[in-house]
Coordinates of N, CA and C in Angstrom, one line a residue:
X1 N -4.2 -13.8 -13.2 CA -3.8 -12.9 -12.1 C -3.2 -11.6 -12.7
X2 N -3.7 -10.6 -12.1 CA -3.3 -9.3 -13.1 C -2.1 -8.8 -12.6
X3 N -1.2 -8.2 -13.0 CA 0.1 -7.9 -12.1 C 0.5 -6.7 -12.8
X4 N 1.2 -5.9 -12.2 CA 1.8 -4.2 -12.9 C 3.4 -4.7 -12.2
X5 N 4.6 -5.2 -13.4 CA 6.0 -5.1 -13.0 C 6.8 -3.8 -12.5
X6 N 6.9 -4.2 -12.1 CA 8.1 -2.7 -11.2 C 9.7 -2.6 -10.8
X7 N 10.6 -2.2 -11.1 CA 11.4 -2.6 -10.8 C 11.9 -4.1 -10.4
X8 N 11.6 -5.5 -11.0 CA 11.9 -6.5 -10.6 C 10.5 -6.9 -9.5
X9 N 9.9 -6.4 -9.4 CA 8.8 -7.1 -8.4 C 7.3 -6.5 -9.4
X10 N 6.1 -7.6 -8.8 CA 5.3 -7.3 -9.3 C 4.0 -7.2 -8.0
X11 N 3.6 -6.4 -8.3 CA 2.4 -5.7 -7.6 C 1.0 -6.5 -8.2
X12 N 0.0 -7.3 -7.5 CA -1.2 -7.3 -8.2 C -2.6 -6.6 -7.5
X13 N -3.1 -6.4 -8.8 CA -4.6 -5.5 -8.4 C -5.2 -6.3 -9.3
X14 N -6.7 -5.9 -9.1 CA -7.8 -6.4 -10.0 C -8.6 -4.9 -9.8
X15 N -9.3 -4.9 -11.1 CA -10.3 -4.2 -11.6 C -11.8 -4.6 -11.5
X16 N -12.6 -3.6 -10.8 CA -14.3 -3.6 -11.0 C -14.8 -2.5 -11.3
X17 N -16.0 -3.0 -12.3 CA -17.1 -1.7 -12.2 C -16.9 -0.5 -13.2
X18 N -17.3 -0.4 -13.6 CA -17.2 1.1 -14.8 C -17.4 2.2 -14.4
X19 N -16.8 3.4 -14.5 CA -17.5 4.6 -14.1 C -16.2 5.7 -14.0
X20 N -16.5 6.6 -13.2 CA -14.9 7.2 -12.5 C -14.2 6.7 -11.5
X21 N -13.3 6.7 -12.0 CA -12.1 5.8 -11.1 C -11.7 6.0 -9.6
X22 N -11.7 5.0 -8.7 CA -11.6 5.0 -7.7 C -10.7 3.7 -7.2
X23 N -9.5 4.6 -6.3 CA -8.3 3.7 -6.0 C -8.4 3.3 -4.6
X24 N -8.4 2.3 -4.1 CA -8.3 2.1 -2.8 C -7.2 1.2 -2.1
X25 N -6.9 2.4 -1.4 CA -5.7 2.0 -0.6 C -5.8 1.4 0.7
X26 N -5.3 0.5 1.1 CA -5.3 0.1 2.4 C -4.1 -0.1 3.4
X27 N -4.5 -0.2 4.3 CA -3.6 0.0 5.6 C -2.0 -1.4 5.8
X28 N -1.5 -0.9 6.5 CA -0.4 -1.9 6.6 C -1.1 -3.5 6.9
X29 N -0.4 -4.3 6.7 CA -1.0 -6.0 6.6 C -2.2 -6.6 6.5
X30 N -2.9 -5.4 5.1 CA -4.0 -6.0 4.8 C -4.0 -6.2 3.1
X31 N -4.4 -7.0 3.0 CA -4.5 -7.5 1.2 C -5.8 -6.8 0.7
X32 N -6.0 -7.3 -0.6 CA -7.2 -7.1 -1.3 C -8.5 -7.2 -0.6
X33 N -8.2 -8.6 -0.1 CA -9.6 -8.9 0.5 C -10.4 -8.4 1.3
X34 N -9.2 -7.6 2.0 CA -9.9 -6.5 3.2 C -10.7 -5.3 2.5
X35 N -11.0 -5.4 1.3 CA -11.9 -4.3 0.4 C -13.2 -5.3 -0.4
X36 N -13.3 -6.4 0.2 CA -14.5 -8.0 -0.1 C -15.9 -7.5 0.1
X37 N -15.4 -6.7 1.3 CA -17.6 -6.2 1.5 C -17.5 -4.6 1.2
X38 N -16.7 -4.0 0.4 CA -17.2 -2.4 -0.2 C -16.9 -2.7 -1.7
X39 N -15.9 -3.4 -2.4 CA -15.8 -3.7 -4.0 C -17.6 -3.5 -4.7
X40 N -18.0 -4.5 -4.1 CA -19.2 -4.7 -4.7 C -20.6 -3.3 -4.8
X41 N -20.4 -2.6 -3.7 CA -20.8 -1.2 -3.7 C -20.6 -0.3 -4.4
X42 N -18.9 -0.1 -4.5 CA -18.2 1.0 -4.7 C -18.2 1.0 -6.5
X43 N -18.2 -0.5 -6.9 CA -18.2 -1.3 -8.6 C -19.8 -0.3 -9.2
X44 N -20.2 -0.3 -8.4 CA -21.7 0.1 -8.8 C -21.7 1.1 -9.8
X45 N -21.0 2.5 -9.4 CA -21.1 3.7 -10.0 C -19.4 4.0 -9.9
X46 N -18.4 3.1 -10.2 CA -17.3 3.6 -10.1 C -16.3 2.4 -10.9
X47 N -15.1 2.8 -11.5 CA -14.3 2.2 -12.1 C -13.0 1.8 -10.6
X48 N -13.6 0.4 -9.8 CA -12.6 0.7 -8.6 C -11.6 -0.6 -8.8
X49 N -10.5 0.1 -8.0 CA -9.4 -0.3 -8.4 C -8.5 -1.1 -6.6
X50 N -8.3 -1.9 -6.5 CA -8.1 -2.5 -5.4 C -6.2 -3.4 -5.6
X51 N -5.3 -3.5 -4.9 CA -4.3 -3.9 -5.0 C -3.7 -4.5 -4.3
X52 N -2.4 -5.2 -3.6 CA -1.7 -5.8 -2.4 C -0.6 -4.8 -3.0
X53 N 0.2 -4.0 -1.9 CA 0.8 -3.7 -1.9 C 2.0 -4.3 -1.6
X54 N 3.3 -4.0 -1.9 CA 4.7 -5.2 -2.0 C 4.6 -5.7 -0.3
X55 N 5.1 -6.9 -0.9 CA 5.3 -7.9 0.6 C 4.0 -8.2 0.8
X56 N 3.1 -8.3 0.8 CA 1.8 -8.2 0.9 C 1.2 -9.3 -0.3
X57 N 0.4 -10.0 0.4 CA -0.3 -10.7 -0.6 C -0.2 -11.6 -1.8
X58 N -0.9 -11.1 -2.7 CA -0.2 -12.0 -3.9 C 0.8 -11.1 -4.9
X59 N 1.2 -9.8 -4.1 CA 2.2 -9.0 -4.7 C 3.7 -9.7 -4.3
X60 N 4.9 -9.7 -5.0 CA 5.7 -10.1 -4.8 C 6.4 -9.3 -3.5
X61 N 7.3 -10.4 -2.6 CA 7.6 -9.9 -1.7 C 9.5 -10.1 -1.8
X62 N 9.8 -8.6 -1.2 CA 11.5 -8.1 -1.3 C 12.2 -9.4 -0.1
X63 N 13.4 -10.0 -0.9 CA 14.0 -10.9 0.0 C 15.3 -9.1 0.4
X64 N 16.0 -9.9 1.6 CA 17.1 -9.2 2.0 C 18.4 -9.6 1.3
X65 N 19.3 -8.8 1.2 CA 20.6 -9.4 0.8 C 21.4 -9.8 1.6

């Protein structure tokens, strides 16, 4: 599982596809998965880059104090 550390929490993304880079962002309470039926498109002609943003997913999520 690929993960980029950040201040104490870790963020994960995965990588497809070769080409020029393409980052895709998504909306509040959606994971990677929600990018499942364009990855395989976008991989074609593009280096695309997909993530969970914190609290989200399999990215680490902030407790309160």
């Amino acid at each position: 599982m690929p993960t980029l550390d950040l201040d104490d929490r870790q963020l994960y993304y995965e990588v497809h596809g070769e080409g020029e880079p393409l980052l895709c962002v998504h909306g509040l309470a959606v994971d990677t998965l929600g990018w499942a039926l364009q990855v395989p498109a976008f991989s074609e002609r593009h280096q695309t880059v997909i993530f969970d943003n914190r609290d989200v997913g399999q990215s680490s999520y902030v407790t309160g104090d």
